[in-house]
């Protein structure tokens, strides 16, 4: 293999494949012409060795535990900036100047309200509907309300749809929460920053004054930054695949939310907190560790392990610090779930099973404890993830649409079903 091509030898046939280099990270073999040249497909269920696109947005080095957005380390974005600045970086590729930041904040803020008819749309759900089910439906329904920003060939409409999505998703998330707990919807307050406004829409009630706690607002804002994008994960790939057919952005993001809901992905924060509750006390941990190691038991320790990170998830470190800040602010000194989490983390970092398999705590390990302390019920955790990830989905969707080489995503398969056979009339089919 030289710098420009790689070669693949199958039986007696050898094919040269172009080798592509990124700015950092592993090279890729371009197999786009493999079928044409050999009549063969590649097989990679779960895409463990497949780059599905070129992207200049987010870079992860899973072995070193590095996460960069447009080159900026997640630690620095979380420490020095706010969530809307990270949104700007993801969408535009550069840190904004003060004037650009003020203009961006203004543009997002102007779109925070949703069409009043949306409130009627919510009435159709059962009160006990899972807020993620409500999010999938209500975000998908945005395309029925905002026809003037669904033409994906118009750059202006694409930008308006992007702004609308980032601005309205917290409003819809807060509405899903309020509907679930039986309280009236709270309209957005545009004088507040993005995250303070969200907290107010979730926790204010008409009969009381509501003051945003700045420590909690900063912590939640940081949680949003940590979840903003994560390159080609399941939900982002879902958004790209849905968008590759030309579907409108609201429908694509609804598809991303559906994918995020699963417990192996965004649903893990809800599952992690449930698991900590199920474990309950530190003395019961060994039993659950034994179950996690048992090959015949499907049980997994939620919040541990990651497809890409084979080192400490850099987001988990910041999340752990944020968790302690929130608990200290709220005067929660002896949360038994935190004791269980810390002991579980200690064991995971020292036990051979977890070390050998490189299973480190991921972001969801501590986010559940933090969100619970802030007053969010577990069924809202993945919704908050969706609020934050919307900008990542949008940035990735836009990058795909603007790529001149973009085509509809259409994987092939290894067919293992029946070969051709003749239809049998129903009267002649034998039972059993
Ligand atoms: N507890 C116990 N064993 C585990 C765990 C776990 N949490 N995760 C992986 N393993 C074992 C697994 O049994 C397998 O063992 P073996 O090689 O003996 O069969 C090995 O580690 C590799 O696991 P895998 O399922 O092949 O790895 P994957 O890359 O397909 O899965 C994962 C990654 C995140 C789905 C998985 O680690 C997991 O299910 N973790 C718990 C769920 C979770 O916390 N998900 C949140 C991910 S971070 C948020 C996000 O980005 O969405």
Coordinates of N, CA and C in Angstrom, one line a residue, residues 154-238:
X154 N -33.3 25.7 -1.3 CA -33.1 27.2 -1.1 C -32.3 27.4 0.2
X155 N -31.0 28.0 0.0 CA -30.2 28.2 1.2 C -30.8 29.0 2.3
X156 N -31.6 30.0 1.9 CA -32.2 30.9 2.8 C -33.2 30.1 3.7
X157 N -34.0 29.2 3.0 CA -35.0 28.4 3.8 C -34.3 27.4 4.7
X158 N -33.1 26.9 4.2 CA -32.4 25.9 5.0 C -32.0 26.6 6.3
X159 N -31.5 27.9 6.2 CA -31.0 28.6 7.4 C -32.2 28.9 8.3
X160 N -33.3 29.3 7.7 CA -34.5 29.6 8.6 C -34.9 28.4 9.3
X161 N -35.0 27.3 8.6 CA -35.4 26.0 9.2 C -34.4 25.7 10.4
X162 N -33.1 25.9 10.1 CA -32.1 25.6 11.2 C -32.4 26.4 12.4
X163 N -32.6 27.7 12.2 CA -32.8 28.6 13.3 C -34.1 28.2 14.1
X164 N -35.1 27.9 13.3 CA -36.4 27.5 13.9 C -36.2 26.3 14.8
X165 N -35.5 25.3 14.2 CA -35.3 24.1 15.0 C -34.6 24.3 16.3
X166 N -33.5 25.0 16.2 CA -32.7 25.3 17.5 C -33.5 26.1 18.5
X167 N -34.3 27.0 18.0 CA -35.1 27.9 18.9 C -36.3 27.2 19.4
X168 N -37.0 26.4 18.6 CA -38.3 25.9 19.0 C -38.2 24.6 19.8
X169 N -37.1 23.9 19.7 CA -37.0 22.5 20.3 C -37.1 22.7 21.9
X170 N -36.5 23.7 22.5 CA -36.6 23.8 23.9 C -38.1 24.1 24.3
X171 N -38.8 24.9 23.5 CA -40.2 25.2 23.7 C -41.0 23.9 23.7
X172 N -40.8 23.1 22.6 CA -41.5 21.9 22.5 C -41.2 20.9 23.7
X173 N -39.9 20.9 24.0 CA -39.5 20.0 25.1 C -40.2 20.4 26.4
X174 N -40.2 21.7 26.7 CA -40.9 22.2 27.9 C -42.4 21.9 27.9
X175 N -43.0 22.0 26.7 CA -44.4 21.7 26.5 C -44.7 20.2 26.8
X176 N -43.8 19.4 26.3 CA -44.0 17.9 26.5 C -43.9 17.6 28.0
X177 N -43.0 18.3 28.7 CA -42.9 18.2 30.2 C -44.1 18.7 30.9
X178 N -44.5 19.9 30.6 CA -45.7 20.5 31.2 C -47.0 19.6 31.0
X179 N -47.1 19.2 29.7 CA -48.3 18.4 29.4 C -48.3 17.1 30.2
X180 N -47.1 16.5 30.4 CA -47.0 15.2 31.1 C -47.4 15.4 32.6
X181 N -46.9 16.6 33.2 CA -47.2 16.8 34.6 C -48.5 17.5 34.9
X182 N -49.2 17.9 33.8 CA -50.6 18.5 34.0 C -50.5 20.0 34.4
X183 N -49.5 20.7 34.0 CA -49.4 22.1 34.3 C -49.6 22.9 33.0
X184 N -50.0 24.2 33.1 CA -50.1 25.0 31.9 C -48.8 25.3 31.2
X185 N -48.8 25.4 29.9 CA -47.6 25.7 29.1 C -47.2 27.1 29.5
X186 N -45.8 27.3 29.5 CA -45.3 28.6 29.8 C -44.6 29.2 28.6
X187 N -45.0 30.3 28.1 CA -44.5 30.9 26.9 C -43.0 31.3 27.1
X188 N -42.2 31.3 26.0 CA -40.8 31.7 26.2 C -40.6 33.2 26.6
X189 N -39.5 33.4 27.3 CA -39.2 34.8 27.8 C -37.9 35.2 27.0
X190 N -38.1 36.1 26.0 CA -36.9 36.3 25.2 C -35.8 37.2 25.8
X191 N -36.1 37.8 27.0 CA -35.1 38.5 27.7 C -34.1 37.6 28.4
X192 N -34.5 36.3 28.5 CA -33.6 35.4 29.2 C -32.7 34.7 28.2
X193 N -31.5 34.2 28.6 CA -30.7 33.5 27.7 C -31.3 32.1 27.4
X194 N -30.8 31.4 26.5 CA -31.4 30.2 25.9 C -31.7 29.2 27.1
X195 N -30.8 28.9 27.9 CA -31.0 27.8 28.9 C -31.8 28.3 30.1
X196 N -31.7 29.6 30.5 CA -32.5 30.1 31.6 C -34.0 30.1 31.1
X197 N -34.2 30.5 29.9 CA -35.5 30.5 29.3 C -36.1 29.1 29.4
X198 N -35.3 28.1 29.0 CA -35.8 26.7 29.0 C -36.2 26.3 30.5
X199 N -35.3 26.6 31.4 CA -35.6 26.2 32.8 C -36.9 26.9 33.3
X200 N -37.1 28.2 32.9 CA -38.3 28.8 33.2 C -39.5 28.2 32.6
X201 N -39.4 27.8 31.3 CA -40.6 27.2 30.6 C -40.9 25.9 31.3
X202 N -39.9 25.2 31.9 CA -40.1 23.9 32.5 C -40.7 24.1 33.9
X203 N -40.2 25.0 34.7 CA -40.4 25.0 36.1 C -41.3 26.2 36.6
X204 N -41.6 27.2 35.8 CA -42.4 28.3 36.3 C -43.9 27.8 36.3
X205 N -44.6 28.4 37.2 CA -46.1 28.2 37.2 C -46.8 29.6 37.3
X206 N -48.0 29.7 36.7 CA -48.5 31.1 36.7 C -48.8 31.7 38.1
X207 N -48.9 30.9 39.1 CA -49.3 31.4 40.4 C -48.1 31.8 41.3
X208 N -46.9 31.7 40.8 CA -45.7 32.0 41.6 C -44.7 32.7 40.7
X209 N -43.9 33.6 41.4 CA -42.7 34.1 40.7 C -41.7 33.0 40.5
X210 N -41.0 33.1 39.4 CA -39.9 32.1 39.2 C -38.6 32.9 39.0
X211 N -37.6 32.5 39.7 CA -36.2 33.1 39.5 C -35.3 32.0 39.1
X212 N -34.6 32.2 38.0 CA -33.7 31.2 37.5 C -32.5 31.2 38.4
X213 N -32.1 29.9 38.9 CA -30.9 29.8 39.6 C -29.7 29.8 38.7
X214 N -28.8 30.8 38.7 CA -27.7 30.9 37.7 C -26.8 29.7 37.7
X215 N -26.6 29.1 38.9 CA -25.7 27.9 39.0 C -26.3 26.8 38.2
X216 N -27.6 26.6 38.3 CA -28.3 25.5 37.6 C -28.4 25.8 36.1
X217 N -28.6 27.1 35.8 CA -28.7 27.4 34.4 C -27.3 27.2 33.7
X218 N -26.2 27.5 34.4 CA -24.9 27.4 33.8 C -24.6 25.9 33.7
X219 N -25.0 25.1 34.7 CA -24.8 23.6 34.6 C -25.5 23.0 33.5
X220 N -26.8 23.4 33.3 CA -27.6 22.8 32.2 C -27.1 23.2 30.9
X221 N -26.6 24.5 30.8 CA -26.0 25.0 29.6 C -24.8 24.2 29.2
X222 N -24.0 23.8 30.2 CA -22.8 23.0 30.0 C -23.2 21.6 29.5
X223 N -24.3 21.1 30.1 CA -24.8 19.8 29.7 C -25.2 19.8 28.2
X224 N -25.8 20.9 27.8 CA -26.2 21.1 26.4 C -25.0 21.1 25.5
X225 N -23.9 21.8 26.0 CA -22.7 21.9 25.2 C -22.1 20.5 25.0
X226 N -22.1 19.7 26.1 CA -21.5 18.4 26.1 C -22.2 17.4 25.1
X227 N -23.5 17.7 24.9 CA -24.3 16.8 24.1 C -24.5 17.3 22.6
X228 N -23.9 18.5 22.3 CA -24.3 19.2 21.1 C -24.0 18.4 19.8
X229 N -22.9 17.6 19.7 CA -22.7 16.9 18.5 C -21.7 15.7 18.8
X230 N -21.7 14.7 18.0 CA -20.8 13.6 18.3 C -20.6 12.8 17.1
X231 N -20.2 13.4 16.0 CA -20.0 12.9 14.7 C -21.0 11.9 14.2
X232 N -20.7 10.8 13.6 CA -21.7 10.0 12.9 C -22.3 8.9 13.7
X233 N -22.8 9.2 14.9 CA -23.5 8.3 15.8 C -24.8 7.8 15.2
X234 N -25.6 7.0 15.9 CA -26.8 6.4 15.3 C -27.8 7.4 14.9
X235 N -28.1 8.4 15.8 CA -29.2 9.3 15.4 C -28.7 10.3 14.3
X236 N -27.5 10.7 14.3 CA -27.0 11.6 13.3 C -26.9 10.9 11.9
X237 N -26.5 9.6 12.0 CA -26.6 8.9 10.7 C -28.0 8.7 10.2
X238 N -28.9 8.6 11.2 CA -30.3 8.5 10.8 C -30.8 9.8 10.1

